[in-house]
């Protein structure tokens, strides 16, 4: 089935513990892999201060999941996040119409190696200036 | 018709004693192709909103029309996710 490149981010309140957070993340990842989709990256953010109060929460945990899957998976994930009372906010974006796992991973790798030497150069320059 | 403006020929007349030369502002995202507009990058987006949380116009920041559209969308997504304040009145104080 045709796969698309999606990104989903959701926000949990600060009272949700580690175990529950990873359980929810695993549940969503399972939805993707069950439909022959593939996970590109799961990025749980540390506890963050919110810009405004959401259901009396001033802090929360964001999680970003990037994946490639058919559109039906997106509907399932949206349903799951809507039903879960602990999820304060969520957003899903389509990053690209086509998803090719190898190509995506390759470009990510290339970006990493591209930015890494640049950072090294900067530190070298800083040292030279000292 | 009550047109009080004096007739002008098509010459640009600078105001008395004020001749301001402005450097042309360059779109930050066109200048640096590696810079991505991402709603998750709230620190970068914060430089494009006012203290009250309003979106700064392209005229002020020098962003080109194409990137201003992306920027506006990203700021609104970030507001939805509580990454950026919608108004200063509801913002949590640090």
mmCIF file with all atom_site columns, C-alpha atoms in Angstrom:
data_model
loop_
_atom_site.group_PDB
_atom_site.id
_atom_site.type_symbol
_atom_site.label_atom_id
_atom_site.label_alt_id
_atom_site.label_comp_id
_atom_site.label_asym_id
_atom_site.label_entity_id
_atom_site.label_seq_id
_atom_site.pdbx_PDB_ins_code
_atom_site.Cartn_x
_atom_site.Cartn_y
_atom_site.Cartn_z
_atom_site.occupancy
_atom_site.B_iso_or_equiv
_atom_site.pdbx_formal_charge
_atom_site.auth_seq_id
_atom_site.auth_comp_id
_atom_site.auth_asym_id
_atom_site.auth_atom_id
_atom_site.pdbx_PDB_model_num
ATOM 1   C CA . UNK A 1 1   ? 0.000   0.000  0.000  1.00 0.00 ? 1   UNK A CA 1
ATOM 2   C CA . UNK A 1 2   ? 1.114   3.516  -0.653 1.00 0.00 ? 2   UNK A CA 1
ATOM 3   C CA . UNK A 1 3   ? 2.929   4.974  2.292  1.00 0.00 ? 3   UNK A CA 1
ATOM 4   C CA . UNK A 1 4   ? 3.338   8.551  3.338  1.00 0.00 ? 4   UNK A CA 1
ATOM 5   C CA . UNK A 1 5   ? 5.824   10.246 5.570  1.00 0.00 ? 5   UNK A CA 1
ATOM 6   C CA . UNK A 1 6   ? 4.113   11.506 8.740  1.00 0.00 ? 6   UNK A CA 1
ATOM 7   C CA . UNK A 1 7   ? 5.108   13.178 11.936 1.00 0.00 ? 7   UNK A CA 1
ATOM 8   C CA . UNK A 1 8   ? 2.992   13.112 15.081 1.00 0.00 ? 8   UNK A CA 1
ATOM 9   C CA . UNK A 1 9   ? 3.610   15.079 18.235 1.00 0.00 ? 9   UNK A CA 1
ATOM 10  C CA . UNK A 1 10  ? 1.609   14.777 21.419 1.00 0.00 ? 10  UNK A CA 1
ATOM 11  C CA . UNK A 1 11  ? 1.666   16.378 24.836 1.00 0.00 ? 11  UNK A CA 1
ATOM 12  C CA . UNK A 1 12  ? 1.176   14.591 28.147 1.00 0.00 ? 12  UNK A CA 1
ATOM 13  C CA . UNK A 1 13  ? 0.729   16.302 31.511 1.00 0.00 ? 13  UNK A CA 1
ATOM 14  C CA . UNK A 1 14  ? 3.545   16.324 34.059 1.00 0.00 ? 14  UNK A CA 1
ATOM 15  C CA . UNK A 1 15  ? 1.661   13.805 36.272 1.00 0.00 ? 15  UNK A CA 1
ATOM 16  C CA . UNK A 1 16  ? 2.008   10.952 33.755 1.00 0.00 ? 16  UNK A CA 1
ATOM 17  C CA . UNK A 1 17  ? 4.839   8.656  34.877 1.00 0.00 ? 17  UNK A CA 1
ATOM 18  C CA . UNK A 1 18  ? 7.685   7.160  32.829 1.00 0.00 ? 18  UNK A CA 1
ATOM 19  C CA . UNK A 1 19  ? 6.069   3.733  32.459 1.00 0.00 ? 19  UNK A CA 1
ATOM 20  C CA . UNK A 1 20  ? 2.760   5.097  31.140 1.00 0.00 ? 20  UNK A CA 1
ATOM 21  C CA . UNK A 1 21  ? 4.540   7.418  28.749 1.00 0.00 ? 21  UNK A CA 1
ATOM 22  C CA . UNK A 1 22  ? 6.665   4.697  27.192 1.00 0.00 ? 22  UNK A CA 1
ATOM 23  C CA . UNK A 1 23  ? 3.626   2.396  27.101 1.00 0.00 ? 23  UNK A CA 1
ATOM 24  C CA . UNK A 1 24  ? 1.640   4.912  25.062 1.00 0.00 ? 24  UNK A CA 1
ATOM 25  C CA . UNK A 1 25  ? 4.599   5.493  22.758 1.00 0.00 ? 25  UNK A CA 1
ATOM 26  C CA . UNK A 1 26  ? 5.001   1.729  22.253 1.00 0.00 ? 26  UNK A CA 1
ATOM 27  C CA . UNK A 1 27  ? 1.272   1.391  21.541 1.00 0.00 ? 27  UNK A CA 1
ATOM 28  C CA . UNK A 1 28  ? 1.436   4.019  18.801 1.00 0.00 ? 28  UNK A CA 1
ATOM 29  C CA . UNK A 1 29  ? 4.577   2.466  17.334 1.00 0.00 ? 29  UNK A CA 1
ATOM 30  C CA . UNK A 1 30  ? 2.829   -0.906 17.257 1.00 0.00 ? 30  UNK A CA 1
ATOM 31  C CA . UNK A 1 31  ? -0.030  0.638  15.249 1.00 0.00 ? 31  UNK A CA 1
ATOM 32  C CA . UNK A 1 32  ? 2.521   1.750  12.661 1.00 0.00 ? 32  UNK A CA 1
ATOM 33  C CA . UNK A 1 33  ? 4.498   -1.486 12.469 1.00 0.00 ? 33  UNK A CA 1
ATOM 34  C CA . UNK A 1 34  ? 1.349   -3.642 12.378 1.00 0.00 ? 34  UNK A CA 1
ATOM 35  C CA . UNK A 1 35  ? 0.340   -1.925 9.133  1.00 0.00 ? 35  UNK A CA 1
ATOM 36  C CA . UNK A 1 36  ? 3.777   -2.615 7.605  1.00 0.00 ? 36  UNK A CA 1
ATOM 37  C CA . UNK A 1 37  ? 4.793   0.959  8.289  1.00 0.00 ? 37  UNK A CA 1
ATOM 38  C CA . UNK A 1 38  ? 8.216   1.876  9.590  1.00 0.00 ? 38  UNK A CA 1
ATOM 39  C CA . UNK A 1 39  ? 9.368   4.130  12.390 1.00 0.00 ? 39  UNK A CA 1
ATOM 40  C CA . UNK A 1 40  ? 11.966  6.726  11.447 1.00 0.00 ? 40  UNK A CA 1
ATOM 41  C CA . UNK A 1 41  ? 12.493  8.293  14.827 1.00 0.00 ? 41  UNK A CA 1
ATOM 42  C CA . UNK A 1 42  ? 10.900  8.468  18.260 1.00 0.00 ? 42  UNK A CA 1
ATOM 43  C CA . UNK A 1 43  ? 11.952  11.497 20.214 1.00 0.00 ? 43  UNK A CA 1
ATOM 44  C CA . UNK A 1 44  ? 10.637  11.904 23.765 1.00 0.00 ? 44  UNK A CA 1
ATOM 45  C CA . UNK A 1 45  ? 11.369  15.401 25.044 1.00 0.00 ? 45  UNK A CA 1
ATOM 46  C CA . UNK A 1 46  ? 12.275  16.064 28.664 1.00 0.00 ? 46  UNK A CA 1
ATOM 47  C CA . UNK A 1 47  ? 9.774   17.814 30.942 1.00 0.00 ? 47  UNK A CA 1
ATOM 48  C CA . UNK A 1 48  ? 9.013   21.189 29.422 1.00 0.00 ? 48  UNK A CA 1
ATOM 49  C CA . UNK A 1 49  ? 7.370   24.349 30.588 1.00 0.00 ? 49  UNK A CA 1
ATOM 50  C CA . UNK A 1 50  ? 4.254   25.107 28.543 1.00 0.00 ? 50  UNK A CA 1
ATOM 51  C CA . UNK A 1 51  ? 3.573   28.489 26.979 1.00 0.00 ? 51  UNK A CA 1
ATOM 52  C CA . UNK A 1 52  ? 0.139   28.591 28.628 1.00 0.00 ? 52  UNK A CA 1
ATOM 53  C CA . UNK A 1 53  ? -1.895  26.461 31.029 1.00 0.00 ? 53  UNK A CA 1
ATOM 54  C CA . UNK A 1 54  ? -3.509  23.388 29.494 1.00 0.00 ? 54  UNK A CA 1
ATOM 55  C CA . UNK A 1 55  ? -6.080  21.683 31.749 1.00 0.00 ? 55  UNK A CA 1
ATOM 56  C CA . UNK A 1 56  ? -4.320  23.206 34.787 1.00 0.00 ? 56  UNK A CA 1
ATOM 57  C CA . UNK A 1 57  ? -0.963  21.773 33.689 1.00 0.00 ? 57  UNK A CA 1
ATOM 58  C CA . UNK A 1 58  ? 1.957   24.179 33.545 1.00 0.00 ? 58  UNK A CA 1
ATOM 59  C CA . UNK A 1 59  ? 4.495   21.561 32.498 1.00 0.00 ? 59  UNK A CA 1
ATOM 60  C CA . UNK A 1 60  ? 4.348   18.578 30.226 1.00 0.00 ? 60  UNK A CA 1
ATOM 61  C CA . UNK A 1 61  ? 6.103   15.887 28.241 1.00 0.00 ? 61  UNK A CA 1
ATOM 62  C CA . UNK A 1 62  ? 6.190   16.165 24.455 1.00 0.00 ? 62  UNK A CA 1
ATOM 63  C CA . UNK A 1 63  ? 6.869   13.153 22.254 1.00 0.00 ? 63  UNK A CA 1
ATOM 64  C CA . UNK A 1 64  ? 7.612   13.336 18.541 1.00 0.00 ? 64  UNK A CA 1
ATOM 65  C CA . UNK A 1 65  ? 7.175   10.227 16.381 1.00 0.00 ? 65  UNK A CA 1
ATOM 66  C CA . UNK A 1 66  ? 8.247   10.257 12.755 1.00 0.00 ? 66  UNK A CA 1
ATOM 67  C CA . UNK A 1 67  ? 7.107   7.365  10.618 1.00 0.00 ? 67  UNK A CA 1
ATOM 68  C CA . UNK A 1 68  ? 6.080   6.141  7.206  1.00 0.00 ? 68  UNK A CA 1
ATOM 69  C CA . UNK A 1 69  ? 2.716   4.453  6.942  1.00 0.00 ? 69  UNK A CA 1
ATOM 70  C CA . UNK A 1 70  ? -0.475  4.321  4.869  1.00 0.00 ? 70  UNK A CA 1
ATOM 71  C CA . UNK A 1 71  ? -3.137  6.929  5.641  1.00 0.00 ? 71  UNK A CA 1
ATOM 72  C CA . UNK A 1 72  ? -5.329  4.480  7.575  1.00 0.00 ? 72  UNK A CA 1
ATOM 73  C CA . UNK A 1 73  ? -2.668  4.360  10.298 1.00 0.00 ? 73  UNK A CA 1
ATOM 74  C CA . UNK A 1 74  ? -2.895  8.105  10.753 1.00 0.00 ? 74  UNK A CA 1
ATOM 75  C CA . UNK A 1 75  ? -6.633  7.772  11.390 1.00 0.00 ? 75  UNK A CA 1
ATOM 76  C CA . UNK A 1 76  ? -6.000  5.060  13.992 1.00 0.00 ? 76  UNK A CA 1
ATOM 77  C CA . UNK A 1 77  ? -3.333  7.111  15.755 1.00 0.00 ? 77  UNK A CA 1
ATOM 78  C CA . UNK A 1 78  ? -5.596  10.152 15.786 1.00 0.00 ? 78  UNK A CA 1
ATOM 79  C CA . UNK A 1 79  ? -8.406  8.042  17.282 1.00 0.00 ? 79  UNK A CA 1
ATOM 80  C CA . UNK A 1 80  ? -6.083  6.609  19.921 1.00 0.00 ? 80  UNK A CA 1
ATOM 81  C CA . UNK A 1 81  ? -4.820  10.043 20.940 1.00 0.00 ? 81  UNK A CA 1
ATOM 82  C CA . UNK A 1 82  ? -8.343  11.488 21.041 1.00 0.00 ? 82  UNK A CA 1
ATOM 83  C CA . UNK A 1 83  ? -9.628  8.703  23.306 1.00 0.00 ? 83  UNK A CA 1
ATOM 84  C CA . UNK A 1 84  ? -6.748  8.980  25.754 1.00 0.00 ? 84  UNK A CA 1
ATOM 85  C CA . UNK A 1 85  ? -7.630  11.520 28.454 1.00 0.00 ? 85  UNK A CA 1
ATOM 86  C CA . UNK A 1 86  ? -3.997  11.982 29.464 1.00 0.00 ? 86  UNK A CA 1
ATOM 87  C CA . UNK A 1 87  ? -3.115  13.411 26.046 1.00 0.00 ? 87  UNK A CA 1
ATOM 88  C CA . UNK A 1 88  ? -3.526  17.177 26.356 1.00 0.00 ? 88  UNK A CA 1
ATOM 89  C CA . UNK A 1 89  ? -2.637  18.140 22.793 1.00 0.00 ? 89  UNK A CA 1
ATOM 90  C CA . UNK A 1 90  ? -1.538  16.421 19.629 1.00 0.00 ? 90  UNK A CA 1
ATOM 91  C CA . UNK A 1 91  ? -0.722  17.320 16.054 1.00 0.00 ? 91  UNK A CA 1
ATOM 92  C CA . UNK A 1 92  ? -0.005  15.198 12.992 1.00 0.00 ? 92  UNK A CA 1
ATOM 93  C CA . UNK A 1 93  ? 1.716   16.506 9.895  1.00 0.00 ? 93  UNK A CA 1
ATOM 94  C CA . UNK A 1 94  ? 2.401   14.972 6.518  1.00 0.00 ? 94  UNK A CA 1
ATOM 95  C CA . UNK A 1 95  ? 6.058   15.554 5.742  1.00 0.00 ? 95  UNK A CA 1
ATOM 96  C CA . UNK A 1 96  ? 6.039   14.039 2.263  1.00 0.00 ? 96  UNK A CA 1
ATOM 97  C CA . UNK A 1 97  ? 3.635   12.299 -0.095 1.00 0.00 ? 97  UNK A CA 1
ATOM 98  C CA . UNK A 1 98  ? 6.050   9.466  -0.717 1.00 0.00 ? 98  UNK A CA 1
ATOM 99  C CA . UNK A 1 99  ? 7.901   7.406  1.804  1.00 0.00 ? 99  UNK A CA 1
ATOM 100 C CA . UNK A 1 100 ? 10.995  5.369  1.039  1.00 0.00 ? 100 UNK A CA 1
ATOM 101 C CA . UNK A 1 101 ? 12.533  4.091  4.261  1.00 0.00 ? 101 UNK A CA 1
ATOM 102 C CA . UNK A 1 102 ? 16.071  3.693  2.909  1.00 0.00 ? 102 UNK A CA 1
ATOM 103 C CA . UNK A 1 103 ? 16.106  7.080  1.201  1.00 0.00 ? 103 UNK A CA 1
ATOM 104 C CA . UNK A 1 104 ? 14.819  8.817  4.340  1.00 0.00 ? 104 UNK A CA 1
ATOM 105 C CA . UNK A 1 105 ? 17.410  7.140  6.558  1.00 0.00 ? 105 UNK A CA 1
ATOM 106 C CA . UNK A 1 106 ? 20.154  7.933  4.056  1.00 0.00 ? 106 UNK A CA 1
ATOM 107 C CA . UNK A 1 107 ? 19.292  11.621 3.897  1.00 0.00 ? 107 UNK A CA 1
ATOM 108 C CA . UNK A 1 108 ? 19.130  11.786 7.683  1.00 0.00 ? 108 UNK A CA 1
ATOM 109 C CA . UNK A 1 109 ? 22.566  10.174 7.916  1.00 0.00 ? 109 UNK A CA 1
ATOM 110 C CA . UNK A 1 110 ? 23.930  12.606 5.348  1.00 0.00 ? 110 UNK A CA 1
ATOM 111 C CA . UNK A 1 111 ? 22.553  15.548 7.298  1.00 0.00 ? 111 UNK A CA 1
ATOM 112 C CA . UNK A 1 112 ? 24.125  14.284 10.506 1.00 0.00 ? 112 UNK A CA 1
ATOM 113 C CA . UNK A 1 113 ? 27.574  13.876 8.953  1.00 0.00 ? 113 UNK A CA 1
ATOM 114 C CA . UNK A 1 114 ? 27.180  17.243 7.251  1.00 0.00 ? 114 UNK A CA 1
ATOM 115 C CA . UNK A 1 115 ? 26.429  19.104 10.466 1.00 0.00 ? 115 UNK A CA 1
ATOM 116 C CA . UNK A 1 116 ? 28.957  17.224 12.595 1.00 0.00 ? 116 UNK A CA 1
ATOM 117 C CA . UNK A 1 117 ? 32.158  18.367 10.786 1.00 0.00 ? 117 UNK A CA 1
ATOM 118 C CA . UNK A 1 118 ? 30.788  21.923 10.657 1.00 0.00 ? 118 UNK A CA 1
ATOM 119 C CA . UNK A 1 119 ? 30.426  21.888 14.423 1.00 0.00 ? 119 UNK A CA 1
ATOM 120 C CA . UNK A 1 120 ? 33.987  20.627 14.731 1.00 0.00 ? 120 UNK A CA 1
ATOM 121 C CA . UNK A 1 121 ? 35.252  23.473 12.604 1.00 0.00 ? 121 UNK A CA 1
ATOM 122 C CA . UNK A 1 122 ? 33.529  25.959 14.854 1.00 0.00 ? 122 UNK A CA 1
ATOM 123 C CA . UNK A 1 123 ? 35.124  24.555 17.969 1.00 0.00 ? 123 UNK A CA 1
ATOM 124 C CA . UNK A 1 124 ? 38.519  24.607 16.253 1.00 0.00 ? 124 UNK A CA 1
ATOM 125 C CA . UNK A 1 125 ? 38.009  28.233 15.309 1.00 0.00 ? 125 UNK A CA 1
ATOM 126 C CA . UNK A 1 126 ? 37.003  29.050 18.854 1.00 0.00 ? 126 UNK A CA 1
ATOM 127 C CA . UNK A 1 127 ? 40.165  27.388 20.102 1.00 0.00 ? 127 UNK A CA 1
ATOM 128 C CA . UNK A 1 128 ? 42.254  29.301 17.582 1.00 0.00 ? 128 UNK A CA 1
ATOM 129 C CA . UNK A 1 129 ? 40.706  32.569 18.727 1.00 0.00 ? 129 UNK A CA 1
ATOM 130 C CA . UNK A 1 130 ? 41.605  31.846 22.301 1.00 0.00 ? 130 UNK A CA 1
ATOM 131 C CA . UNK B 2 1   ? -14.203 65.965 -2.999 1.00 0.00 ? 1   UNK B CA 1
ATOM 132 C CA . UNK B 2 2   ? -12.193 67.109 -0.072 1.00 0.00 ? 2   UNK B CA 1
ATOM 133 C CA . UNK B 2 3   ? -8.689  66.478 -1.229 1.00 0.00 ? 3   UNK B CA 1
ATOM 134 C CA . UNK B 2 4   ? -6.365  68.606 0.826  1.00 0.00 ? 4   UNK B CA 1
ATOM 135 C CA . UNK B 2 5   ? -3.166  67.061 -0.405 1.00 0.00 ? 5   UNK B CA 1
ATOM 136 C CA . UNK B 2 6   ? -1.180  69.459 -2.525 1.00 0.00 ? 6   UNK B CA 1
ATOM 137 C CA . UNK B 2 7   ? -0.603  68.401 -6.102 1.00 0.00 ? 7   UNK B CA 1
ATOM 138 C CA . UNK B 2 8   ? 2.693   66.588 -6.511 1.00 0.00 ? 8   UNK B CA 1
ATOM 139 C CA . UNK B 2 9   ? 4.711   65.702 -9.472 1.00 0.00 ? 9   UNK B CA 1
ATOM 140 C CA . UNK B 2 10  ? 6.082   62.203 -9.542 1.00 0.00 ? 10  UNK B CA 1
ATOM 141 C CA . UNK B 2 11  ? 9.259   63.010 -7.721 1.00 0.00 ? 11  UNK B CA 1
ATOM 142 C CA . UNK B 2 12  ? 10.137  61.472 -4.401 1.00 0.00 ? 12  UNK B CA 1
ATOM 143 C CA . UNK B 2 13  ? 10.566  64.330 -1.978 1.00 0.00 ? 13  UNK B CA 1
ATOM 144 C CA . UNK B 2 14  ? 12.343  63.328 1.196  1.00 0.00 ? 14  UNK B CA 1
ATOM 145 C CA . UNK B 2 15  ? 11.089  64.866 4.378  1.00 0.00 ? 15  UNK B CA 1
ATOM 146 C CA . UNK B 2 16  ? 12.933  67.865 5.627  1.00 0.00 ? 16  UNK B CA 1
ATOM 147 C CA . UNK B 2 17  ? 16.308  66.916 7.065  1.00 0.00 ? 17  UNK B CA 1
ATOM 148 C CA . UNK B 2 18  ? 15.461  63.266 7.131  1.00 0.00 ? 18  UNK B CA 1
ATOM 149 C CA . UNK B 2 19  ? 17.136  61.091 4.619  1.00 0.00 ? 19  UNK B CA 1
ATOM 150 C CA . UNK B 2 20  ? 17.148  57.560 5.891  1.00 0.00 ? 20  UNK B CA 1
ATOM 151 C CA . UNK B 2 21  ? 19.130  54.977 4.049  1.00 0.00 ? 21  UNK B CA 1
ATOM 152 C CA . UNK B 2 22  ? 17.963  51.527 4.925  1.00 0.00 ? 22  UNK B CA 1
ATOM 153 C CA . UNK B 2 23  ? 19.887  48.391 4.332  1.00 0.00 ? 23  UNK B CA 1
ATOM 154 C CA . UNK B 2 24  ? 17.788  45.974 2.371  1.00 0.00 ? 24  UNK B CA 1
ATOM 155 C CA . UNK B 2 25  ? 16.714  43.219 4.732  1.00 0.00 ? 25  UNK B CA 1
ATOM 156 C CA . UNK B 2 26  ? 17.352  39.717 3.471  1.00 0.00 ? 26  UNK B CA 1
ATOM 157 C CA . UNK B 2 27  ? 15.091  36.772 4.127  1.00 0.00 ? 27  UNK B CA 1
ATOM 158 C CA . UNK B 2 28  ? 16.834  34.679 6.753  1.00 0.00 ? 28  UNK B CA 1
ATOM 159 C CA . UNK B 2 29  ? 15.607  31.412 5.284  1.00 0.00 ? 29  UNK B CA 1
ATOM 160 C CA . UNK B 2 30  ? 16.699  32.258 1.751  1.00 0.00 ? 30  UNK B CA 1
ATOM 161 C CA . UNK B 2 31  ? 20.145  33.310 2.965  1.00 0.00 ? 31  UNK B CA 1
ATOM 162 C CA . UNK B 2 32  ? 20.697  30.117 4.938  1.00 0.00 ? 32  UNK B CA 1
ATOM 163 C CA . UNK B 2 33  ? 19.304  27.102 3.109  1.00 0.00 ? 33  UNK B CA 1
ATOM 164 C CA . UNK B 2 34  ? 20.058  24.808 6.040  1.00 0.00 ? 34  UNK B CA 1
ATOM 165 C CA . UNK B 2 35  ? 17.693  26.752 8.262  1.00 0.00 ? 35  UNK B CA 1
ATOM 166 C CA . UNK B 2 36  ? 14.398  24.895 8.341  1.00 0.00 ? 36  UNK B CA 1
ATOM 167 C CA . UNK B 2 37  ? 11.057  26.306 9.422  1.00 0.00 ? 37  UNK B CA 1
ATOM 168 C CA . UNK B 2 38  ? 9.782   23.850 11.985 1.00 0.00 ? 38  UNK B CA 1
ATOM 169 C CA . UNK B 2 39  ? 6.942   24.335 14.462 1.00 0.00 ? 39  UNK B CA 1
ATOM 170 C CA . UNK B 2 40  ? 8.926   22.356 17.059 1.00 0.00 ? 40  UNK B CA 1
ATOM 171 C CA . UNK B 2 41  ? 11.739  24.905 17.048 1.00 0.00 ? 41  UNK B CA 1
ATOM 172 C CA . UNK B 2 42  ? 10.051  27.403 19.353 1.00 0.00 ? 42  UNK B CA 1
ATOM 173 C CA . UNK B 2 43  ? 13.269  29.236 20.121 1.00 0.00 ? 43  UNK B CA 1
ATOM 174 C CA . UNK B 2 44  ? 13.728  30.147 16.446 1.00 0.00 ? 44  UNK B CA 1
ATOM 175 C CA . UNK B 2 45  ? 10.047  31.086 16.054 1.00 0.00 ? 45  UNK B CA 1
ATOM 176 C CA . UNK B 2 46  ? 10.208  33.365 19.078 1.00 0.00 ? 46  UNK B CA 1
ATOM 177 C CA . UNK B 2 47  ? 12.339  35.799 17.089 1.00 0.00 ? 47  UNK B CA 1
ATOM 178 C CA . UNK B 2 48  ? 9.386   36.250 14.706 1.00 0.00 ? 48  UNK B CA 1
ATOM 179 C CA . UNK B 2 49  ? 6.740   37.175 17.283 1.00 0.00 ? 49  UNK B CA 1
ATOM 180 C CA . UNK B 2 50  ? 6.322   40.259 19.428 1.00 0.00 ? 50  UNK B CA 1
ATOM 181 C CA . UNK B 2 51  ? 6.404   40.299 23.203 1.00 0.00 ? 51  UNK B CA 1
ATOM 182 C CA . UNK B 2 52  ? 2.624   40.091 23.137 1.00 0.00 ? 52  UNK B CA 1
ATOM 183 C CA . UNK B 2 53  ? 2.830   36.963 21.026 1.00 0.00 ? 53  UNK B CA 1
ATOM 184 C CA . UNK B 2 54  ? 1.699   38.517 17.752 1.00 0.00 ? 54  UNK B CA 1
ATOM 185 C CA . UNK B 2 55  ? 3.322   37.456 14.500 1.00 0.00 ? 55  UNK B CA 1
ATOM 186 C CA . UNK B 2 56  ? 5.748   40.050 13.169 1.00 0.00 ? 56  UNK B CA 1
ATOM 187 C CA . UNK B 2 57  ? 5.042   41.208 9.633  1.00 0.00 ? 57  UNK B CA 1
ATOM 188 C CA . UNK B 2 58  ? 7.378   40.363 6.782  1.00 0.00 ? 58  UNK B CA 1
ATOM 189 C CA . UNK B 2 59  ? 7.895   44.092 6.322  1.00 0.00 ? 59  UNK B CA 1
ATOM 190 C CA . UNK B 2 60  ? 9.566   44.224 9.743  1.00 0.00 ? 60  UNK B CA 1
ATOM 191 C CA . UNK B 2 61  ? 11.581  41.022 9.614  1.00 0.00 ? 61  UNK B CA 1
ATOM 192 C CA . UNK B 2 62  ? 12.454  41.057 5.919  1.00 0.00 ? 62  UNK B CA 1
ATOM 193 C CA . UNK B 2 63  ? 11.221  37.512 5.357  1.00 0.00 ? 63  UNK B CA 1
ATOM 194 C CA . UNK B 2 64  ? 10.180  36.744 1.792  1.00 0.00 ? 64  UNK B CA 1
ATOM 195 C CA . UNK B 2 65  ? 6.533   35.991 1.010  1.00 0.00 ? 65  UNK B CA 1
ATOM 196 C CA . UNK B 2 66  ? 7.072   32.271 0.519  1.00 0.00 ? 66  UNK B CA 1
ATOM 197 C CA . UNK B 2 67  ? 8.848   31.777 3.818  1.00 0.00 ? 67  UNK B CA 1
ATOM 198 C CA . UNK B 2 68  ? 6.503   34.132 5.658  1.00 0.00 ? 68  UNK B CA 1
ATOM 199 C CA . UNK B 2 69  ? 3.619   31.814 4.734  1.00 0.00 ? 69  UNK B CA 1
ATOM 200 C CA . UNK B 2 70  ? 5.513   28.795 6.093  1.00 0.00 ? 70  UNK B CA 1
ATOM 201 C CA . UNK B 2 71  ? 6.463   30.782 9.180  1.00 0.00 ? 71  UNK B CA 1
ATOM 202 C CA . UNK B 2 72  ? 2.886   31.842 9.884  1.00 0.00 ? 72  UNK B CA 1
ATOM 203 C CA . UNK B 2 73  ? 1.702   28.234 9.646  1.00 0.00 ? 73  UNK B CA 1
ATOM 204 C CA . UNK B 2 74  ? 4.519   27.031 11.902 1.00 0.00 ? 74  UNK B CA 1
ATOM 205 C CA . UNK B 2 75  ? 3.813   29.688 14.539 1.00 0.00 ? 75  UNK B CA 1
ATOM 206 C CA . UNK B 2 76  ? 0.127   28.759 14.588 1.00 0.00 ? 76  UNK B CA 1
ATOM 207 C CA . UNK B 2 77  ? 0.956   25.058 14.941 1.00 0.00 ? 77  UNK B CA 1
ATOM 208 C CA . UNK B 2 78  ? 3.334   25.887 17.779 1.00 0.00 ? 78  UNK B CA 1
ATOM 209 C CA . UNK B 2 79  ? 0.592   27.924 19.470 1.00 0.00 ? 79  UNK B CA 1
ATOM 210 C CA . UNK B 2 80  ? -1.775  24.970 19.248 1.00 0.00 ? 80  UNK B CA 1
ATOM 211 C CA . UNK B 2 81  ? 0.784   22.737 20.899 1.00 0.00 ? 81  UNK B CA 1
ATOM 212 C CA . UNK B 2 82  ? 1.419   25.221 23.740 1.00 0.00 ? 82  UNK B CA 1
ATOM 213 C CA . UNK B 2 83  ? 4.982   25.781 22.550 1.00 0.00 ? 83  UNK B CA 1
ATOM 214 C CA . UNK B 2 84  ? 4.317   29.473 21.946 1.00 0.00 ? 84  UNK B CA 1
ATOM 215 C CA . UNK B 2 85  ? 1.934   31.793 23.767 1.00 0.00 ? 85  UNK B CA 1
ATOM 216 C CA . UNK B 2 86  ? -1.211  32.949 21.969 1.00 0.00 ? 86  UNK B CA 1
ATOM 217 C CA . UNK B 2 87  ? -1.469  36.134 24.025 1.00 0.00 ? 87  UNK B CA 1
ATOM 218 C CA . UNK B 2 88  ? 0.778   37.608 26.672 1.00 0.00 ? 88  UNK B CA 1
ATOM 219 C CA . UNK B 2 89  ? -2.184  37.644 29.076 1.00 0.00 ? 89  UNK B CA 1
ATOM 220 C CA . UNK B 2 90  ? -2.351  33.857 29.258 1.00 0.00 ? 90  UNK B CA 1
ATOM 221 C CA . UNK B 2 91  ? 1.360   33.224 29.035 1.00 0.00 ? 91  UNK B CA 1
ATOM 222 C CA . UNK B 2 92  ? 2.996   31.635 32.067 1.00 0.00 ? 92  UNK B CA 1
ATOM 223 C CA . UNK B 2 93  ? 5.503   33.892 33.690 1.00 0.00 ? 93  UNK B CA 1
ATOM 224 C CA . UNK B 2 94  ? 9.045   32.590 33.974 1.00 0.00 ? 94  UNK B CA 1
#
